[in-house]
Each structure stands twice: as structure tokens, then as C-alpha cells.
Phi, psi and omega in degrees: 000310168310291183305297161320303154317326187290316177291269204327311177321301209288290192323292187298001191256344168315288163340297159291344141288338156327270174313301165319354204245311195274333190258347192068009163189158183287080181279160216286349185298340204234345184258298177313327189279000167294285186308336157293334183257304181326283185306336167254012145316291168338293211289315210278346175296300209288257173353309198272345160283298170328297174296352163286322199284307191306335194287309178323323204174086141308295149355279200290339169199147214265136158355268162358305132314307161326311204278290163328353175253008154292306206262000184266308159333320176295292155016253185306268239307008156256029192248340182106179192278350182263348174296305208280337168318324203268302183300293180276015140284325190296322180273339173261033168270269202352318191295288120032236203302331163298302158328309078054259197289346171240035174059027205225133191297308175263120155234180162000014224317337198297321177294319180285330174275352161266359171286313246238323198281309189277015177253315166311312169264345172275334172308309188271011160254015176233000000 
């Protein structure tokens, strides 16, 4: 399945340096359906861990996360993998260390992934 994605990736992006080299611009026939797949790939990976954990323990992570993790997933993924790698490692060392620090088996998740997520995306824009 990987070794599949990587070709198809690989194909559209051959494709599009083609056509730029021959026509001198992109049309949208060739360009949108990256960003129709790319981008909910992102949200749906991040989304899609969330929702295992939660399916696991419910308890331990709320609905509510799962769904913030659609759209902070898109988020990094458009900053690139190492943004959204950074974003979805970040936030449960952070959840973690609050906990911790207020001595309590459970807090918030919400907070660490949008702390984890602007920290992530603010590293690649500065």
C-alpha cells in the first residue's frame, strides 16, 4: 500500500513537471486532485490514530479530540511531514507533562494539540 502511494505520488508529480516544461502552466485538471487527496490524507491520518485510541478508551480521549484532530491534522499537513510529525508527537508528550505537573491522572487533551500543532507550524514559518 505504501510502495503503492509513493508511485501514484511519484507519477502526479512527474506529470505536473512535465506539462509545466511543455505548456508553461498548471491547470487545475492537474493540480486540484493532489490537494483533494493530499489534504484529507493529513487530517485523516492524525484523525484517524485519534480515533483508535478513543475507539480503545473512550475515557482516556473524548470524542471531541478526535474531531480537533481533523482539522489541526490538515493544519501541519500543509507545512509538510515533519510539521504534522512534530504536531502529532507533541501533543501527548505536552498532555504528559501537564499532567505531571498538576499531579493529576487525567487532564485536557485539547489544549496540547493546539499548543503542539502552533508551535509546529510556527517552527516552519519562522
Amino acid at each position: 500500500m505504501r510502495i503503492a502511494a509513493i508511485g501514484v505520488v511519484a507519477a502526479w508529480l512527474a506529470v505536473l513537471s512535465c506539462y509545466d516544461l511543455w505548456q508553461r502552466r498548471l491547470p487545475n485538471v492537474l493540480t486540484l486532485p493532489g490537494a483533494a487527496v493530499i489534504l484529507p490524507a493529513a487530517a485523516g491520518a492524525l484523525a484517524g490514530a485519534y480515533l483508535l485510541v478513543h475507539l480503545a478508551s473512550p475515557a482516556g480521549m473524548g470524542a471531541g479530540d478526535v474531531k480537533l484532530a481533523i482539522g489541526l491534522g490538515g493544519l501541519a499537513g500543509c507545512f509538510g511531514a515533519g510539521v504534522w510529525l512534530l504536531a502529532a508527537l507533541g501533543a501527548p508528550l505536552l498532555t504528559v507533562v501537564w499532567a505531571a505537573l498538576q499531579g493529576r491522572a487525567a487532564v485536557p487533551h485539547g489544549p496540547s494539540m493546539c499548543a503542539a500543532t502552533a508551535v509546529a507550524v510556527a517552527l516552519a514559518l519562522f
